[in-house]
Amino acid sequence: MFLKKGIILLLSAMLLLAGCAGEASLVRDAVVQSVENPNYDYQGTLKLTGNIDELLELSGEEVDEEAQAVLDAIEAGLTIRGSQLDLNRAKLVLEANDDSLLREKGLWTGDDKAALELLLDTNTTYLKSPIDEKYIAIDPNEMDQSGIDPEEAKAFQEKVNELMIDFLKKYVAEYGFELSDAENLGTETVTLPNGDEVEATHVSITLDTKELINLFLYTAKDATTNPEVRSFAIDLMTAISEFAEANGEEMPFPAEDRKAHIEEMVDEGLAQLKTMVDTLEQTYTVDEMVEMAQEEGLKSLEVELDYYINDDKLPVRTTSTIEVSFEDPSGELSVPVKLGLESDSYIWNYGEATSFTYPDEEDTISIEQLTEEKEVEGLNKDGFLYAIVQEMNKETGMIVFDLNENSTTLNGEAHADVKPYQDPKTGTTMVPFRFIGEAMGADISFDAETKAAIFEKDDVRIVLTNGSSTAEVNGETVTLPQPSVIKDGSLYVPLRFVSEQLGAEVIWIDEVKQVLIQYEK
């Protein structure tokens, strides 16, 4: 299902950005051919671009090593490769071109780059990294709590996909928007990742803000008069209505009136779209629309597409660059914000995609196993998938201190004897140390002679003394924002100490004077 939706979105984007008249007619033919030939190998790169590091520097934010590693990874991007057997089955490998941050965090090891392999089947998605022994198997039907029959859902999805593919093939073939900047650059040799060389026609397309607005207006107007659009909308809504009714949803019209009712809804929707587009065009020229966008901060928007198409009218390479630049509305930044997306992909072995096998049951881990077992065999402990699963399986608790009501709840249960307070002189919020520690599963002891409370959990040992403005954390002295104090028989500490030293997440909601402490049990 994921793969099918991805293909539909990709083809739709190619349709909207390609145009199908003049020099771009070859691109139109390639889109149609791609729909009819969903069997190939592919490899490409994808990365985000922009001036994020420059903006951080101008904003005065200090870029630490971790932040810089994140920026480096974004700039390096991903390598994507795999094989697509048909519209239901595909293999996809996502590889980080820069995995240094994962390595520094202890989430990756070995000579290979950090990567994630996905095997997509009709109903199941399998995923694992190169250092894992088993695949995680995700079957949406097993997680579906709606009560819908899986076979009915599968049949419905296949029908919808068939409708959409058929519509795209017909619509793309007749799409007639004429691009103002489409150029045939002649024949070039494309070297594919498998080493083969292919002679291909290079078509280059550039779209700016004005061209994109024109394309949108053309597509919207065409939709209001194109019989293929109307027919597709009616067929799609009919399929959705029949599926919903078959699964117990009450329809606002009897089954015998379904066709007439849906046709009326579609015609009304298309009429509303036509009115909207007509009003827009009568109110503003395209140049005025561009000017309005610039007044809102959009400095530039440009899309560059390059298609390399072989003699069979099939794309063997495509590159795309999307760049947007806008002014900071607040005026705080002296340079425009620039963001972009770059991709470069190769496709080969049409009709002869490299085959692959799906894992046997003994080589997979189910979602049920992931949620029920604390230690899952088959996932490498030095890998990011293992870390993700452990994070998912963490049991957390919640303490709510209400300063207005002077009350406390622990995981929804009220504790009337635990009363947080705010120091009237300093405004510092003070909370009971023993109560929080015991809730978190720590061993709490009290030395009557030194009047020191001792917190011990895992590899953390904290010593707090009544009236002291310091605490001892794993043998090191830490300064408290306000001295700890015994009140009503309990040792109270500043809230900030809890958030900084006890490994809990603390949220302060000023409007209702509540403190939320989320901790790992």
mmCIF file of N, CA and C in Angstrom, residues 72-159:
data_model
loop_
_atom_site.group_PDB
_atom_site.id
_atom_site.type_symbol
_atom_site.label_atom_id
_atom_site.label_comp_id
_atom_site.label_asym_id
_atom_site.label_seq_id
_atom_site.Cartn_x
_atom_site.Cartn_y
_atom_site.Cartn_z
ATOM 1 N N ASP A 72 25.883 18.532 8.801
ATOM 2 C CA ASP A 72 26.723 17.801 7.848
ATOM 3 C C ASP A 72 25.958 16.623 7.239
ATOM 4 N N ALA A 73 25.183 15.925 8.080
ATOM 5 C CA ALA A 73 24.413 14.777 7.591
ATOM 6 C C ALA A 73 23.342 15.223 6.608
ATOM 7 N N ILE A 74 22.689 16.360 6.913
ATOM 8 C CA ILE A 74 21.662 16.890 6.015
ATOM 9 C C ILE A 74 22.272 17.266 4.669
ATOM 10 N N GLU A 75 23.435 17.909 4.732
ATOM 11 C CA GLU A 75 24.101 18.335 3.500
ATOM 12 C C GLU A 75 24.565 17.134 2.672
ATOM 13 N N ALA A 76 25.015 16.078 3.337
ATOM 14 C CA ALA A 76 25.477 14.886 2.623
ATOM 15 C C ALA A 76 24.327 14.108 2.006
ATOM 16 N N GLY A 77 23.170 14.093 2.666
ATOM 17 C CA GLY A 77 21.976 13.466 2.117
ATOM 18 C C GLY A 77 21.972 11.949 2.174
ATOM 19 N N LEU A 78 21.082 11.355 1.356
ATOM 20 C CA LEU A 78 20.881 9.911 1.325
ATOM 21 C C LEU A 78 21.189 9.358 -0.060
ATOM 22 N N THR A 79 21.636 8.104 -0.086
ATOM 23 C CA THR A 79 21.693 7.345 -1.329
ATOM 24 C C THR A 79 20.560 6.324 -1.276
ATOM 25 N N ILE A 80 19.788 6.253 -2.342
ATOM 26 C CA ILE A 80 18.622 5.369 -2.399
ATOM 27 C C ILE A 80 18.813 4.411 -3.564
ATOM 28 N N ARG A 81 18.660 3.119 -3.328
ATOM 29 C CA ARG A 81 18.806 2.149 -4.409
ATOM 30 C C ARG A 81 17.894 0.959 -4.160
ATOM 31 N N GLY A 82 17.639 0.211 -5.229
ATOM 32 C CA GLY A 82 16.806 -0.965 -5.069
ATOM 33 C C GLY A 82 16.237 -1.458 -6.371
ATOM 34 N N SER A 83 15.231 -2.313 -6.253
ATOM 35 C CA SER A 83 14.565 -2.902 -7.406
ATOM 36 C C SER A 83 13.063 -2.861 -7.197
ATOM 37 N N GLN A 84 12.345 -2.558 -8.260
ATOM 38 C CA GLN A 84 10.884 -2.612 -8.223
ATOM 39 C C GLN A 84 10.434 -3.709 -9.170
ATOM 40 N N LEU A 85 9.740 -4.704 -8.620
ATOM 41 C CA LEU A 85 9.286 -5.819 -9.438
ATOM 42 C C LEU A 85 7.964 -5.513 -10.122
ATOM 43 N N ASP A 86 7.060 -4.874 -9.386
ATOM 44 C CA ASP A 86 5.767 -4.459 -9.941
ATOM 45 C C ASP A 86 5.193 -3.414 -8.993
ATOM 46 N N LEU A 87 3.913 -3.092 -9.155
ATOM 47 C CA LEU A 87 3.311 -2.043 -8.334
ATOM 48 C C LEU A 87 3.148 -2.451 -6.869
ATOM 49 N N ASN A 88 3.307 -3.744 -6.572
ATOM 50 C CA ASN A 88 3.124 -4.214 -5.199
ATOM 51 C C ASN A 88 4.422 -4.561 -4.484
ATOM 52 N N ARG A 89 5.461 -4.927 -5.253
ATOM 53 C CA ARG A 89 6.659 -5.499 -4.632
ATOM 54 C C ARG A 89 7.895 -4.697 -5.025
ATOM 55 N N ALA A 90 8.674 -4.338 -4.010
ATOM 56 C CA ALA A 90 9.890 -3.564 -4.277
ATOM 57 C C ALA A 90 10.885 -3.736 -3.136
ATOM 58 N N LYS A 91 12.149 -3.511 -3.460
ATOM 59 C CA LYS A 91 13.220 -3.474 -2.465
ATOM 60 C C LYS A 91 13.800 -2.068 -2.472
ATOM 61 N N LEU A 92 14.000 -1.512 -1.280
ATOM 62 C CA LEU A 92 14.476 -0.135 -1.146
ATOM 63 C C LEU A 92 15.533 -0.090 -0.045
ATOM 64 N N VAL A 93 16.698 0.479 -0.362
ATOM 65 C CA VAL A 93 17.763 0.644 0.626
ATOM 66 C C VAL A 93 18.075 2.132 0.761
ATOM 67 N N LEU A 94 17.945 2.646 1.965
ATOM 68 C CA LEU A 94 18.270 4.044 2.267
ATOM 69 C C LEU A 94 19.589 4.068 3.023
ATOM 70 N N GLU A 95 20.590 4.759 2.470
ATOM 71 C CA GLU A 95 21.920 4.778 3.084
ATOM 72 C C GLU A 95 22.327 6.209 3.408
ATOM 73 N N ALA A 96 22.748 6.447 4.637
ATOM 74 C CA ALA A 96 23.206 7.776 5.038
ATOM 75 C C ALA A 96 24.600 8.018 4.473
ATOM 76 N N ASN A 97 24.766 9.092 3.714
ATOM 77 C CA ASN A 97 26.087 9.398 3.157
ATOM 78 C C ASN A 97 27.069 9.863 4.234
ATOM 79 N N ASP A 98 26.539 10.394 5.320
ATOM 80 C CA ASP A 98 27.361 10.791 6.466
ATOM 81 C C ASP A 98 26.686 10.260 7.725
ATOM 82 N N ASP A 99 27.256 9.218 8.313
ATOM 83 C CA ASP A 99 26.632 8.595 9.492
ATOM 84 C C ASP A 99 27.435 8.843 10.767
ATOM 85 N N SER A 100 28.280 9.873 10.759
ATOM 86 C CA SER A 100 29.165 10.117 11.904
ATOM 87 C C SER A 100 28.381 10.376 13.190
ATOM 88 N N LEU A 101 27.248 11.069 13.108
ATOM 89 C CA LEU A 101 26.476 11.360 14.315
ATOM 90 C C LEU A 101 25.947 10.071 14.945
ATOM 91 N N LEU A 102 25.451 9.143 14.117
ATOM 92 C CA LEU A 102 24.967 7.865 14.642
ATOM 93 C C LEU A 102 26.097 7.101 15.322
ATOM 94 N N ARG A 103 27.272 7.160 14.742
ATOM 95 C CA ARG A 103 28.418 6.462 15.329
ATOM 96 C C ARG A 103 28.815 7.091 16.666
ATOM 97 N N GLU A 104 28.810 8.424 16.707
ATOM 98 C CA GLU A 104 29.177 9.107 17.947
ATOM 99 C C GLU A 104 28.184 8.815 19.070
ATOM 100 N N LYS A 105 26.909 8.604 18.700
ATOM 101 C CA LYS A 105 25.872 8.304 19.682
ATOM 102 C C LYS A 105 25.823 6.824 20.038
ATOM 103 N N GLY A 106 26.702 6.031 19.425
ATOM 104 C CA GLY A 106 26.711 4.601 19.703
ATOM 105 C C GLY A 106 25.566 3.855 19.062
ATOM 106 N N LEU A 107 25.004 4.419 17.976
ATOM 107 C CA LEU A 107 23.859 3.811 17.303
ATOM 108 C C LEU A 107 24.235 3.148 15.997
ATOM 109 N N TRP A 108 25.550 3.084 15.707
ATOM 110 C CA TRP A 108 25.979 2.403 14.492
ATOM 111 C C TRP A 108 27.424 1.988 14.648
ATOM 112 N N THR A 109 27.777 0.880 14.019
ATOM 113 C CA THR A 109 29.133 0.363 14.090
ATOM 114 C C THR A 109 29.436 -0.389 12.809
ATOM 115 N N GLY A 110 30.693 -0.753 12.612
ATOM 116 C CA GLY A 110 31.055 -1.546 11.439
ATOM 117 C C GLY A 110 31.590 -0.705 10.296
ATOM 118 N N ASP A 111 31.977 -1.403 9.208
ATOM 119 C CA ASP A 111 32.593 -0.727 8.063
ATOM 120 C C ASP A 111 31.569 -0.117 7.118
ATOM 121 N N ASP A 112 30.375 -0.678 7.061
ATOM 122 C CA ASP A 112 29.352 -0.180 6.135
ATOM 123 C C ASP A 112 28.708 1.100 6.647
ATOM 124 N N LYS A 113 28.199 1.889 5.728
ATOM 125 C CA LYS A 113 27.443 3.085 6.094
ATOM 126 C C LYS A 113 26.130 2.678 6.767
ATOM 127 N N ALA A 114 25.635 3.538 7.654
ATOM 128 C CA ALA A 114 24.335 3.282 8.279
ATOM 129 C C ALA A 114 23.270 3.250 7.190
ATOM 130 N N ALA A 115 22.460 2.207 7.200
ATOM 131 C CA ALA A 115 21.469 2.039 6.143
ATOM 132 C C ALA A 115 20.239 1.326 6.676
ATOM 133 N N LEU A 116 19.146 1.464 5.949
ATOM 134 C CA LEU A 116 17.895 0.787 6.284
ATOM 135 C C LEU A 116 17.366 0.127 5.022
ATOM 136 N N GLU A 117 17.154 -1.175 5.091
ATOM 137 C CA GLU A 117 16.608 -1.922 3.955
ATOM 138 C C GLU A 117 15.125 -2.170 4.180
ATOM 139 N N LEU A 118 14.324 -1.873 3.159
ATOM 140 C CA LEU A 118 12.887 -2.125 3.221
ATOM 141 C C LEU A 118 12.495 -3.048 2.082
ATOM 142 N N LEU A 119 11.726 -4.084 2.390
ATOM 143 C CA LEU A 119 11.131 -4.952 1.391
ATOM 144 C C LEU A 119 9.629 -4.733 1.451
ATOM 145 N N LEU A 120 9.057 -4.280 0.356
ATOM 146 C CA LEU A 120 7.641 -3.950 0.324
ATOM 147 C C LEU A 120 6.876 -5.025 -0.428
ATOM 148 N N ASP A 121 5.875 -5.595 0.233
ATOM 149 C CA ASP A 121 5.037 -6.622 -0.371
ATOM 150 C C ASP A 121 3.608 -6.113 -0.406
ATOM 151 N N THR A 122 2.707 -6.919 -0.917
ATOM 152 C CA THR A 122 1.322 -6.486 -1.066
ATOM 153 C C THR A 122 0.738 -6.000 0.253
ATOM 154 N N ASN A 123 0.947 -6.770 1.324
ATOM 155 C CA ASN A 123 0.363 -6.416 2.614
ATOM 156 C C ASN A 123 1.382 -6.158 3.715
ATOM 157 N N THR A 124 2.633 -6.476 3.487
ATOM 158 C CA THR A 124 3.618 -6.420 4.560
ATOM 159 C C THR A 124 4.852 -5.632 4.151
ATOM 160 N N THR A 125 5.399 -4.885 5.103
ATOM 161 C CA THR A 125 6.673 -4.192 4.914
ATOM 162 C C THR A 125 7.701 -4.806 5.866
ATOM 163 N N TYR A 126 8.844 -5.181 5.321
ATOM 164 C CA TYR A 126 9.931 -5.746 6.123
ATOM 165 C C TYR A 126 11.071 -4.729 6.170
ATOM 166 N N LEU A 127 11.679 -4.542 7.345
ATOM 167 C CA LEU A 127 12.800 -3.623 7.425
ATOM 168 C C LEU A 127 13.877 -4.127 8.371
ATOM 169 N N LYS A 128 15.130 -3.859 8.001
ATOM 170 C CA LYS A 128 16.267 -4.195 8.853
ATOM 171 C C LYS A 128 17.470 -3.388 8.379
ATOM 172 N N SER A 129 18.464 -3.303 9.239
ATOM 173 C CA SER A 129 19.720 -2.654 8.860
ATOM 174 C C SER A 129 20.730 -3.744 8.522
ATOM 175 N N PRO A 130 21.836 -3.401 7.862
ATOM 176 C CA PRO A 130 22.822 -4.417 7.471
ATOM 177 C C PRO A 130 23.425 -5.186 8.646
ATOM 178 N N ILE A 131 23.429 -4.617 9.842
ATOM 179 C CA ILE A 131 24.050 -5.317 10.975
ATOM 180 C C ILE A 131 23.042 -6.116 11.793
ATOM 181 N N ASP A 132 21.762 -6.082 11.408
ATOM 182 C CA ASP A 132 20.746 -6.874 12.098
ATOM 183 C C ASP A 132 20.640 -8.256 11.459
ATOM 184 N N GLU A 133 20.231 -9.243 12.247
ATOM 185 C CA GLU A 133 20.083 -10.600 11.734
ATOM 186 C C GLU A 133 18.685 -10.848 11.188
ATOM 187 N N LYS A 134 17.687 -10.182 11.754
ATOM 188 C CA LYS A 134 16.306 -10.436 11.350
ATOM 189 C C LYS A 134 15.626 -9.149 10.862
ATOM 190 N N TYR A 135 14.532 -9.349 10.116
ATOM 191 C CA TYR A 135 13.705 -8.250 9.634
ATOM 192 C C TYR A 135 12.554 -7.988 10.612
ATOM 193 N N ILE A 136 12.202 -6.742 10.775
ATOM 194 C CA ILE A 136 10.963 -6.399 11.471
ATOM 195 C C ILE A 136 9.845 -6.443 10.439
ATOM 196 N N ALA A 137 8.795 -7.211 10.709
ATOM 197 C CA ALA A 137 7.676 -7.360 9.773
ATOM 198 C C ALA A 137 6.497 -6.523 10.241
ATOM 199 N N ILE A 138 6.049 -5.612 9.393
ATOM 200 C CA ILE A 138 4.926 -4.735 9.729
ATOM 201 C C ILE A 138 3.761 -5.038 8.796
ATOM 202 N N ASP A 139 2.695 -5.576 9.353
ATOM 203 C CA ASP A 139 1.478 -5.872 8.590
ATOM 204 C C ASP A 139 0.378 -4.946 9.082
ATOM 205 N N PRO A 140 -0.040 -3.954 8.280
ATOM 206 C CA PRO A 140 -1.067 -3.007 8.719
ATOM 207 C C PRO A 140 -2.351 -3.689 9.154
ATOM 208 N N ASN A 141 -2.661 -4.835 8.543
ATOM 209 C CA ASN A 141 -3.910 -5.523 8.891
ATOM 210 C C ASN A 141 -3.892 -6.028 10.328
ATOM 211 N N GLU A 142 -2.696 -6.395 10.824
ATOM 212 C CA GLU A 142 -2.602 -6.883 12.206
ATOM 213 C C GLU A 142 -2.804 -5.756 13.211
ATOM 214 N N MET A 143 -2.485 -4.529 12.796
ATOM 215 C CA MET A 143 -2.628 -3.379 13.693
ATOM 216 C C MET A 143 -3.962 -2.664 13.517
ATOM 217 N N ASP A 144 -4.728 -3.075 12.504
ATOM 218 C CA ASP A 144 -6.001 -2.417 12.211
ATOM 219 C C ASP A 144 -7.052 -2.842 13.233
ATOM 220 N N GLN A 145 -7.570 -1.880 13.968
ATOM 221 C CA GLN A 145 -8.588 -2.160 14.990
ATOM 222 C C GLN A 145 -9.998 -1.797 14.512
ATOM 223 N N SER A 146 -10.140 -1.505 13.224
ATOM 224 C CA SER A 146 -11.432 -1.034 12.723
ATOM 225 C C SER A 146 -12.424 -2.159 12.511
ATOM 226 N N GLY A 147 -11.935 -3.409 12.440
ATOM 227 C CA GLY A 147 -12.839 -4.528 12.195
ATOM 228 C C GLY A 147 -13.096 -4.778 10.722
ATOM 229 N N ILE A 148 -12.451 -4.033 9.837
ATOM 230 C CA ILE A 148 -12.629 -4.215 8.405
ATOM 231 C C ILE A 148 -11.923 -5.482 7.958
ATOM 232 N N ASP A 149 -12.583 -6.271 7.126
ATOM 233 C CA ASP A 149 -11.998 -7.503 6.627
ATOM 234 C C ASP A 149 -10.766 -7.186 5.779
ATOM 235 N N PRO A 150 -9.598 -7.790 6.097
ATOM 236 C CA PRO A 150 -8.355 -7.490 5.364
ATOM 237 C C PRO A 150 -8.474 -7.739 3.864
ATOM 238 N N GLU A 151 -9.181 -8.807 3.470
ATOM 239 C CA GLU A 151 -9.322 -9.106 2.044
ATOM 240 C C GLU A 151 -10.152 -8.036 1.341
ATOM 241 N N GLU A 152 -11.197 -7.558 2.030
ATOM 242 C CA GLU A 152 -12.017 -6.479 1.452
ATOM 243 C C GLU A 152 -11.193 -5.204 1.304
ATOM 244 N N ALA A 153 -10.386 -4.902 2.329
ATOM 245 C CA ALA A 153 -9.539 -3.709 2.272
ATOM 246 C C ALA A 153 -8.523 -3.822 1.138
ATOM 247 N N LYS A 154 -7.952 -5.015 0.963
ATOM 248 C CA LYS A 154 -6.980 -5.239 -0.113
ATOM 249 C C LYS A 154 -7.642 -5.043 -1.472
ATOM 250 N N ALA A 155 -8.834 -5.622 -1.655
ATOM 251 C CA ALA A 155 -9.544 -5.498 -2.932
ATOM 252 C C ALA A 155 -9.887 -4.041 -3.226
ATOM 253 N N PHE A 156 -10.279 -3.309 -2.183
ATOM 254 C CA PHE A 156 -10.612 -1.883 -2.355
ATOM 255 C C PHE A 156 -9.371 -1.092 -2.765
ATOM 256 N N GLN A 157 -8.243 -1.340 -2.091
ATOM 257 C CA GLN A 157 -7.013 -0.629 -2.414
ATOM 258 C C GLN A 157 -6.576 -0.910 -3.845
ATOM 259 N N GLU A 158 -6.681 -2.163 -4.270
ATOM 260 C CA GLU A 158 -6.302 -2.522 -5.631
ATOM 261 C C GLU A 158 -7.208 -1.837 -6.658
ATOM 262 N N LYS A 159 -8.484 -1.744 -6.338
ATOM 263 C CA LYS A 159 -9.418 -1.078 -7.253
ATOM 264 C C LYS A 159 -9.088 0.396 -7.376
#
